[in-house]
Short mmCIF file of C-alpha atoms and ligand atoms in Angstrom, two decimals:
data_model
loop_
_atom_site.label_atom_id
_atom_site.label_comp_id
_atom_site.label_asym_id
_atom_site.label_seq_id
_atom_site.Cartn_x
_atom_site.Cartn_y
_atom_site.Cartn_z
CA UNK A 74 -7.22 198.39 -19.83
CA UNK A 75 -8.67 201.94 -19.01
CA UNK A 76 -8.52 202.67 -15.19
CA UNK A 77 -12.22 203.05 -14.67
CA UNK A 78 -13.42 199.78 -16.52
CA UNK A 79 -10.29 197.59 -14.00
CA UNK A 80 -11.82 199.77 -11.16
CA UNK A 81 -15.39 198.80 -11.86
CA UNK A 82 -13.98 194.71 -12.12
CA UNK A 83 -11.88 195.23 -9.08
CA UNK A 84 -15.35 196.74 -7.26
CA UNK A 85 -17.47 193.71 -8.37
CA UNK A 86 -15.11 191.40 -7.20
CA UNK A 87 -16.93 189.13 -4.91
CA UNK A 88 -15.30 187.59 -2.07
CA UNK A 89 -13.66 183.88 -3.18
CA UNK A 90 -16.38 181.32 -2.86
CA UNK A 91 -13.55 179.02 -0.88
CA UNK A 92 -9.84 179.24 -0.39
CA UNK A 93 -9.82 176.02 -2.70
CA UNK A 94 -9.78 176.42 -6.22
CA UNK A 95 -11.67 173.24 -8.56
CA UNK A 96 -9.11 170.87 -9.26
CA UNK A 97 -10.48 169.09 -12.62
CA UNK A 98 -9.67 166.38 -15.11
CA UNK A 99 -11.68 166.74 -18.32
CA UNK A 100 -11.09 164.18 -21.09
CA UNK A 101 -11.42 165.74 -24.67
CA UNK A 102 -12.51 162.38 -26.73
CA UNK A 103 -12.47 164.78 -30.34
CA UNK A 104 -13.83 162.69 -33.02
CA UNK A 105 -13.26 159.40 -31.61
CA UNK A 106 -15.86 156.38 -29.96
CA UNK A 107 -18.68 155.02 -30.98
CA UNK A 108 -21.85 155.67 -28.95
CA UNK A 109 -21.89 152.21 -27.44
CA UNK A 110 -18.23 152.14 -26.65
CA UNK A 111 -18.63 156.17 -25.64
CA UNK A 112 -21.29 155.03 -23.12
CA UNK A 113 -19.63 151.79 -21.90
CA UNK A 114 -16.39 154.29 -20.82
CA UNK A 115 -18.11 156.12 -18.35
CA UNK A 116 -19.85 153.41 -17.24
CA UNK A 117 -16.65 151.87 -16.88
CA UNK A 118 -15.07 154.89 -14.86
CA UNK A 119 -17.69 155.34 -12.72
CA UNK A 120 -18.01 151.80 -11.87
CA UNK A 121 -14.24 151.88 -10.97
CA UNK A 122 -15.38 154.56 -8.05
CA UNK A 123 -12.47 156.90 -7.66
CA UNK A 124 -13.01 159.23 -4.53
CA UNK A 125 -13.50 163.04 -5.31
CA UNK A 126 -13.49 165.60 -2.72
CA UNK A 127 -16.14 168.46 -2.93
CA UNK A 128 -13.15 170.21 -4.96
CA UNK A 129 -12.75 167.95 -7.81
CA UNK A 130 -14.48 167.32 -10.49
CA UNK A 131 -14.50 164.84 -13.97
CA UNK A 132 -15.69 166.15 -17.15
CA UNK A 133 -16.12 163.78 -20.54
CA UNK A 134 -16.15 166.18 -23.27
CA UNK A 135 -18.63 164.11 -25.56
CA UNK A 136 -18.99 164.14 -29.16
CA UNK A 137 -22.50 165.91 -29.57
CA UNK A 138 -23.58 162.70 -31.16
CA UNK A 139 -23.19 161.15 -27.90
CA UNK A 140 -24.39 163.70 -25.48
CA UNK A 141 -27.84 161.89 -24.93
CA UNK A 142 -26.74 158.76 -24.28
CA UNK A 143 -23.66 159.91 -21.87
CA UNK A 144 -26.20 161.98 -20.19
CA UNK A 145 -28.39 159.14 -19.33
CA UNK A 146 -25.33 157.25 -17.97
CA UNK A 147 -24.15 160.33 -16.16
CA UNK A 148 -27.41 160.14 -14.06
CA UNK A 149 -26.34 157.57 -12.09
CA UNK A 150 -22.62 158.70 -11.08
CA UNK A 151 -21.74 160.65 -8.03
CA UNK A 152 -21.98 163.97 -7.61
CA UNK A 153 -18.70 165.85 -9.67
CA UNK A 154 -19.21 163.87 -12.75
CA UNK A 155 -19.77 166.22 -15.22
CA UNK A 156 -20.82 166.42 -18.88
CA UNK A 157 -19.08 168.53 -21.46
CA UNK A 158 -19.19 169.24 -24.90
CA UNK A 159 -16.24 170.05 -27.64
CA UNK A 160 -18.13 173.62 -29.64
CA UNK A 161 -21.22 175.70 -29.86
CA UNK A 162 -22.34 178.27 -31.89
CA UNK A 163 -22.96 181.70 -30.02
CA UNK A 164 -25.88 182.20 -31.50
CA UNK A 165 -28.97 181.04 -29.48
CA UNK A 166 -31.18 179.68 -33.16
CA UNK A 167 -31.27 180.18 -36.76
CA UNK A 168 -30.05 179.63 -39.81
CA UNK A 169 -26.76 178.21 -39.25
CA UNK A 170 -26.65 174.58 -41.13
CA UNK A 171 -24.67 171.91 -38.79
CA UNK A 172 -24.44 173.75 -35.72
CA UNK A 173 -25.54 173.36 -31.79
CA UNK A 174 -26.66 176.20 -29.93
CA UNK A 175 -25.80 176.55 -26.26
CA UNK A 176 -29.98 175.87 -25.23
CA UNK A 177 -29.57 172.81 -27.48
CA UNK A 178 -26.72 171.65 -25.06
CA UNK A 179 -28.31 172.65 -22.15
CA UNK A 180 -31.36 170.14 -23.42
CA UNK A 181 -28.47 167.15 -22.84
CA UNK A 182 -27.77 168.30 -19.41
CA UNK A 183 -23.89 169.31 -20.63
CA UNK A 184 -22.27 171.54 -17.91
CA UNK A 185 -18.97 172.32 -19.57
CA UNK A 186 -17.79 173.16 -23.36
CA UNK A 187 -14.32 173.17 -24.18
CA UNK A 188 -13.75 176.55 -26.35
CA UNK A 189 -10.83 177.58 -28.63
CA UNK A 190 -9.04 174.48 -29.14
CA UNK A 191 -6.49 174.53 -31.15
CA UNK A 192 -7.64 172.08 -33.53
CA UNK A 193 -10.66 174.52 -33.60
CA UNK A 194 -8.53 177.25 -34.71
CA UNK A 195 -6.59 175.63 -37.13
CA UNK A 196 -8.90 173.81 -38.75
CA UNK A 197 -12.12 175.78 -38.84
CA UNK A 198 -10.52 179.54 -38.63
CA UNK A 199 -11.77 180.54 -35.32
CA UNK A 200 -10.04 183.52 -34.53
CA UNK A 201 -9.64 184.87 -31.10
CA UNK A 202 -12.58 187.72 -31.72
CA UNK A 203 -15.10 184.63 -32.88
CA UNK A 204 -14.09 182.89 -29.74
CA UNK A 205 -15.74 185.69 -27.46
CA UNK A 206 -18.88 185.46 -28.58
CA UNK A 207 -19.14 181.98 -27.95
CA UNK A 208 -17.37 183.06 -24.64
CA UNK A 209 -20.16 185.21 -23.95
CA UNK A 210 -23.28 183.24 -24.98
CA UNK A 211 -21.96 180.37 -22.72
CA UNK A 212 -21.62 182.90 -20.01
CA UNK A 213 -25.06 183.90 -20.75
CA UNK A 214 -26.68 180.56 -20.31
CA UNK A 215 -24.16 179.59 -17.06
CA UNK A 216 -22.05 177.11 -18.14
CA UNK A 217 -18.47 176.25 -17.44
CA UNK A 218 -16.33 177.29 -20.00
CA UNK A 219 -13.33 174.88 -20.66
CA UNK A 220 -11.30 178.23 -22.53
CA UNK A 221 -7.77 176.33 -24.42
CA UNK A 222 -5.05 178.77 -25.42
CA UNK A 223 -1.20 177.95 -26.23
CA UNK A 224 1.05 178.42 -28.45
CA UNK A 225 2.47 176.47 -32.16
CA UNK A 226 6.30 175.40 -31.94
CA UNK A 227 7.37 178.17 -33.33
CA UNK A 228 6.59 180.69 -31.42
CA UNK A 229 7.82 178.45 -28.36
CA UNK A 230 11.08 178.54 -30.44
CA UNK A 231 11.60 182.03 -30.50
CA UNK A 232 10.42 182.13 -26.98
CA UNK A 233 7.49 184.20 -27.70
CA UNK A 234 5.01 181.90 -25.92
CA UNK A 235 4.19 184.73 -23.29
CA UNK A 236 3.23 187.62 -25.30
CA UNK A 237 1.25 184.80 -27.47
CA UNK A 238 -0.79 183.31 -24.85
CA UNK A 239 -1.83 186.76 -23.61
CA UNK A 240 -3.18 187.83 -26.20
CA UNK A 241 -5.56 185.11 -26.68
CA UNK A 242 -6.31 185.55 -23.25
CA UNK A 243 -6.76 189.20 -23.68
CA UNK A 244 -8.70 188.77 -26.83
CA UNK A 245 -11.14 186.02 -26.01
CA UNK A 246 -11.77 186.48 -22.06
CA UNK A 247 -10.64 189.30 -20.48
CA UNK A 248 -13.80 191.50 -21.22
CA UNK A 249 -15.38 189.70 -18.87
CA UNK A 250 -16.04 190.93 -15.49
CA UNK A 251 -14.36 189.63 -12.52
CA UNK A 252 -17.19 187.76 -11.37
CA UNK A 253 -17.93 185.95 -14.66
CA UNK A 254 -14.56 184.86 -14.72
CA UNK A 255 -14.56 182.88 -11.52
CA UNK A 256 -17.74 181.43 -11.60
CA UNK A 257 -17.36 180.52 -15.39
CA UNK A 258 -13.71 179.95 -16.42
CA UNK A 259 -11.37 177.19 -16.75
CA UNK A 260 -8.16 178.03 -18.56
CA UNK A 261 -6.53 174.86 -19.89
CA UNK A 262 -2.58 175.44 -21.23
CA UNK A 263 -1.96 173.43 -24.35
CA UNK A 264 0.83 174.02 -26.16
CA UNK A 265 0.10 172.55 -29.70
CA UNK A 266 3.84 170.78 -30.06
CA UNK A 267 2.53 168.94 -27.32
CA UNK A 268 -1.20 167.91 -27.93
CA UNK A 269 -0.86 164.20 -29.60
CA UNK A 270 2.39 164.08 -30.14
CA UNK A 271 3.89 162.47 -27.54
CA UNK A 272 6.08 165.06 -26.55
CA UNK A 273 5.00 166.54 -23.24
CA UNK A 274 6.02 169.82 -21.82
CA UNK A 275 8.31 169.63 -19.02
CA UNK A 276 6.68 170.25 -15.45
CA UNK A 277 8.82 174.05 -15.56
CA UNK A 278 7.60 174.38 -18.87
CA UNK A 279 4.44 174.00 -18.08
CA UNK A 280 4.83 175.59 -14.11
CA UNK A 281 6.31 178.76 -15.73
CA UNK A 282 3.15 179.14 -18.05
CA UNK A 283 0.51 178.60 -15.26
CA UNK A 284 2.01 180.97 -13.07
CA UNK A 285 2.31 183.73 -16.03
CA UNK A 286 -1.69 183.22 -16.52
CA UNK A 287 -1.70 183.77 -13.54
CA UNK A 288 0.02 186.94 -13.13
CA UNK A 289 -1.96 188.04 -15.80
CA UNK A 290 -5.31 187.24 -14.08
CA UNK A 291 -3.76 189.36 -11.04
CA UNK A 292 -2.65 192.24 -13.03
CA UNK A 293 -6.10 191.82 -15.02
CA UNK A 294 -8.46 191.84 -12.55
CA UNK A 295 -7.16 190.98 -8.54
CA UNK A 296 -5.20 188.75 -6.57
CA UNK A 297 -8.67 187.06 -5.70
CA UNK A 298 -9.49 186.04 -9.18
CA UNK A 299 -6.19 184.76 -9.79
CA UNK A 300 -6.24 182.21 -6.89
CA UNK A 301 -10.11 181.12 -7.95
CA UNK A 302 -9.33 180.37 -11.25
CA UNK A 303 -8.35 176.63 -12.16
CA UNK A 304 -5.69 176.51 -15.18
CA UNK A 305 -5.51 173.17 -16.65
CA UNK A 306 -2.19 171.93 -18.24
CA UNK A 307 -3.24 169.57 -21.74
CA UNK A 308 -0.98 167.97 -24.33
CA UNK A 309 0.50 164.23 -24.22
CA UNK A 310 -0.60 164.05 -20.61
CA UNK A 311 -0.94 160.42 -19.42
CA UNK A 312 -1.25 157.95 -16.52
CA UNK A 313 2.37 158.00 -16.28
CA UNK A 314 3.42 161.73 -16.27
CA UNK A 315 0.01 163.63 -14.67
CA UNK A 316 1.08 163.33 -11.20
CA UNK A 317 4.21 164.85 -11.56
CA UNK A 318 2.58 168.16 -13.99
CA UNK A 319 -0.23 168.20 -11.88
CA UNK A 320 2.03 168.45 -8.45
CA UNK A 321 3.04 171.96 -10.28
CA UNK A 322 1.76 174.78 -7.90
CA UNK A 323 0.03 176.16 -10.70
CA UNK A 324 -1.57 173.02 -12.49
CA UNK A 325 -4.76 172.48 -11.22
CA UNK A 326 -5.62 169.52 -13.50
CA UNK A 327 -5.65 168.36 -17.13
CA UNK A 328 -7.21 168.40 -19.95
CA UNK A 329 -6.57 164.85 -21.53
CA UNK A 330 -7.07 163.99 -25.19
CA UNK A 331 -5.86 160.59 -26.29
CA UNK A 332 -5.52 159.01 -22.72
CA UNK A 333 -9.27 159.59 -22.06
CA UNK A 334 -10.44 157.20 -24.87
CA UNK A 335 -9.39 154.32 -22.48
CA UNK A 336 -10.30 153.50 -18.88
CA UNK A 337 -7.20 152.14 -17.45
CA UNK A 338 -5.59 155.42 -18.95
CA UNK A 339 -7.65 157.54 -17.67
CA UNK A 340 -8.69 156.03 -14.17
CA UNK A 341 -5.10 157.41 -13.11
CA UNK A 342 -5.00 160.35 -14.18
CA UNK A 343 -8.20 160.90 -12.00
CA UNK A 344 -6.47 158.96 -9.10
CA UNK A 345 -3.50 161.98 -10.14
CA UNK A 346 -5.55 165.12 -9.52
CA UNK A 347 -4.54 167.10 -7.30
P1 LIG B 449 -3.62 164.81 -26.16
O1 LIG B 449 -4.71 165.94 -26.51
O2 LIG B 449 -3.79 164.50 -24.69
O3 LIG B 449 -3.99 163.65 -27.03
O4 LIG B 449 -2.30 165.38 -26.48
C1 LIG B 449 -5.02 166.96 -25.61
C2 LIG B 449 -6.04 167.88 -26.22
O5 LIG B 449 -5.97 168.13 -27.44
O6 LIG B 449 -6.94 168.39 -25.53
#
């Protein structure tokens, strides 16, 4: 990065809203749940009534199918019960058959959209490039963005995972300025040998990755930005193993695929967050 364009981040660095970055547990539900049963979840979870602290916060990353209908339940959960949704376009209209614009989400009362998955990437091509324009027409219309990065197998095998991650960070995000980045971006970790597969990275595994984000977001921007930002660790994560990833310095939640689709899998991992 040129030294004027990190000088004019470092400058607009506000001072950190609190010494106490968001901890968050999002579930992802992908292409799974029928309305009813999509509906009758949250109902579920926020019948159960775990405690949050001003800090923490829930997100149920929707189908868009079921964004109405989760909204309406959503209205009558405590505060820190968030909705979220899985894509958007970055365009705000037009002539783009089968997709949701940002406003459209914003209709639904969705706070959060996870972006750059890497099912999205694999399967639908999104390159890193594409990525930050949806970064920046979410940023544009204030949401949360729920940004995924990590790396395949086998770049973890050649222990490349660093230089890998970066660059999707570097790519996709770090254009922004210092102030869009804390008050819009979540980075969730998920390395894609671990997403579904059982296999979950170890707590150093994933420890050793948070804290390299975060070195970056130092070196990026300032020591500030790196302490706001919450970095959530995703990929096999489940009642039984979040309390020990998310008791990682680092990990500041999860984001939680196949464990969300239940409520006695996910009510612990809430009860988990940090
Ligand atoms: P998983 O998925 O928890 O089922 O591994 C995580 C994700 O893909 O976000």
């Amino acid at each position: 990065m040129k030294k004027n364009s990190l000088l004019k981040k470092i400058l607009k660095t506000p001072l950190p809203k609190n010494n106490m970055r968001n901890k968050i547990v999002a579930g992802n539900w992908k292409m799974n749940l029928g309305i009813q049963q999509g509906a009758d979840l949250i109902k579920n979870i926020i019948e159960a009534k775990p405690q949050l602290n001003p800090h923490q916060k829930v997100i149920f990353c929707t189908p868009f199918t079921h964004l109405n209908s989760s909204s309406e339940v959503l209205k009558s959960a405590p505060s820190g019960y968030l909705l979220g949704a899985q894509n958007c376009h970055d365009q705000p209209s037009g002539a783009y058959t089968g997709e949701i614009s940002v406003d459209m989400l914003t209709e639904l009362q969705v706070s959060a959209v996870i972006i750059g998955h890497s099912e999205r990437r694999q399967y639908f091509g999104e390159s890193n490039e594409f990525l930050k324009n949806k970064v920046d027409s979410l940023v544009s219309k204030g949401k949360m963005i729920l940004f995924c990065c990590g790396e395949p197998l086998s770049i973890r095998e050649s222990d490349k995972q660093n230089e890998y991650v970066a660059r999707q960070l570097q790519e996709s995000l770090f254009h922004l300025s210092a102030e869009a980045m804390m008050n819009h971006i979540v980075i969730a970790y998920e390395p894609i040998w671990a997403i579904g597969t059982g296999v979950t990275a170890s707590t150093q595994q994933a420890q050793d990755m948070h804290a390299f984000i975060r070195s970056l977001l130092k070196e990026t921007y300032h020591e500030d930005v790196s302490k706001e930002i919450s970095i959530l660790y995703g990929g096999s994560c489940n009642a039984t193993n979040a309390a020990e990833l998310f008791a990682c310095p680092d990990v500041d939640g999860g984001l939680i695929g196949g464990a969300a689709l239940k409520a006695e899998s996910f009510l612990p991992i809430i009860s988990a967050m940090p």
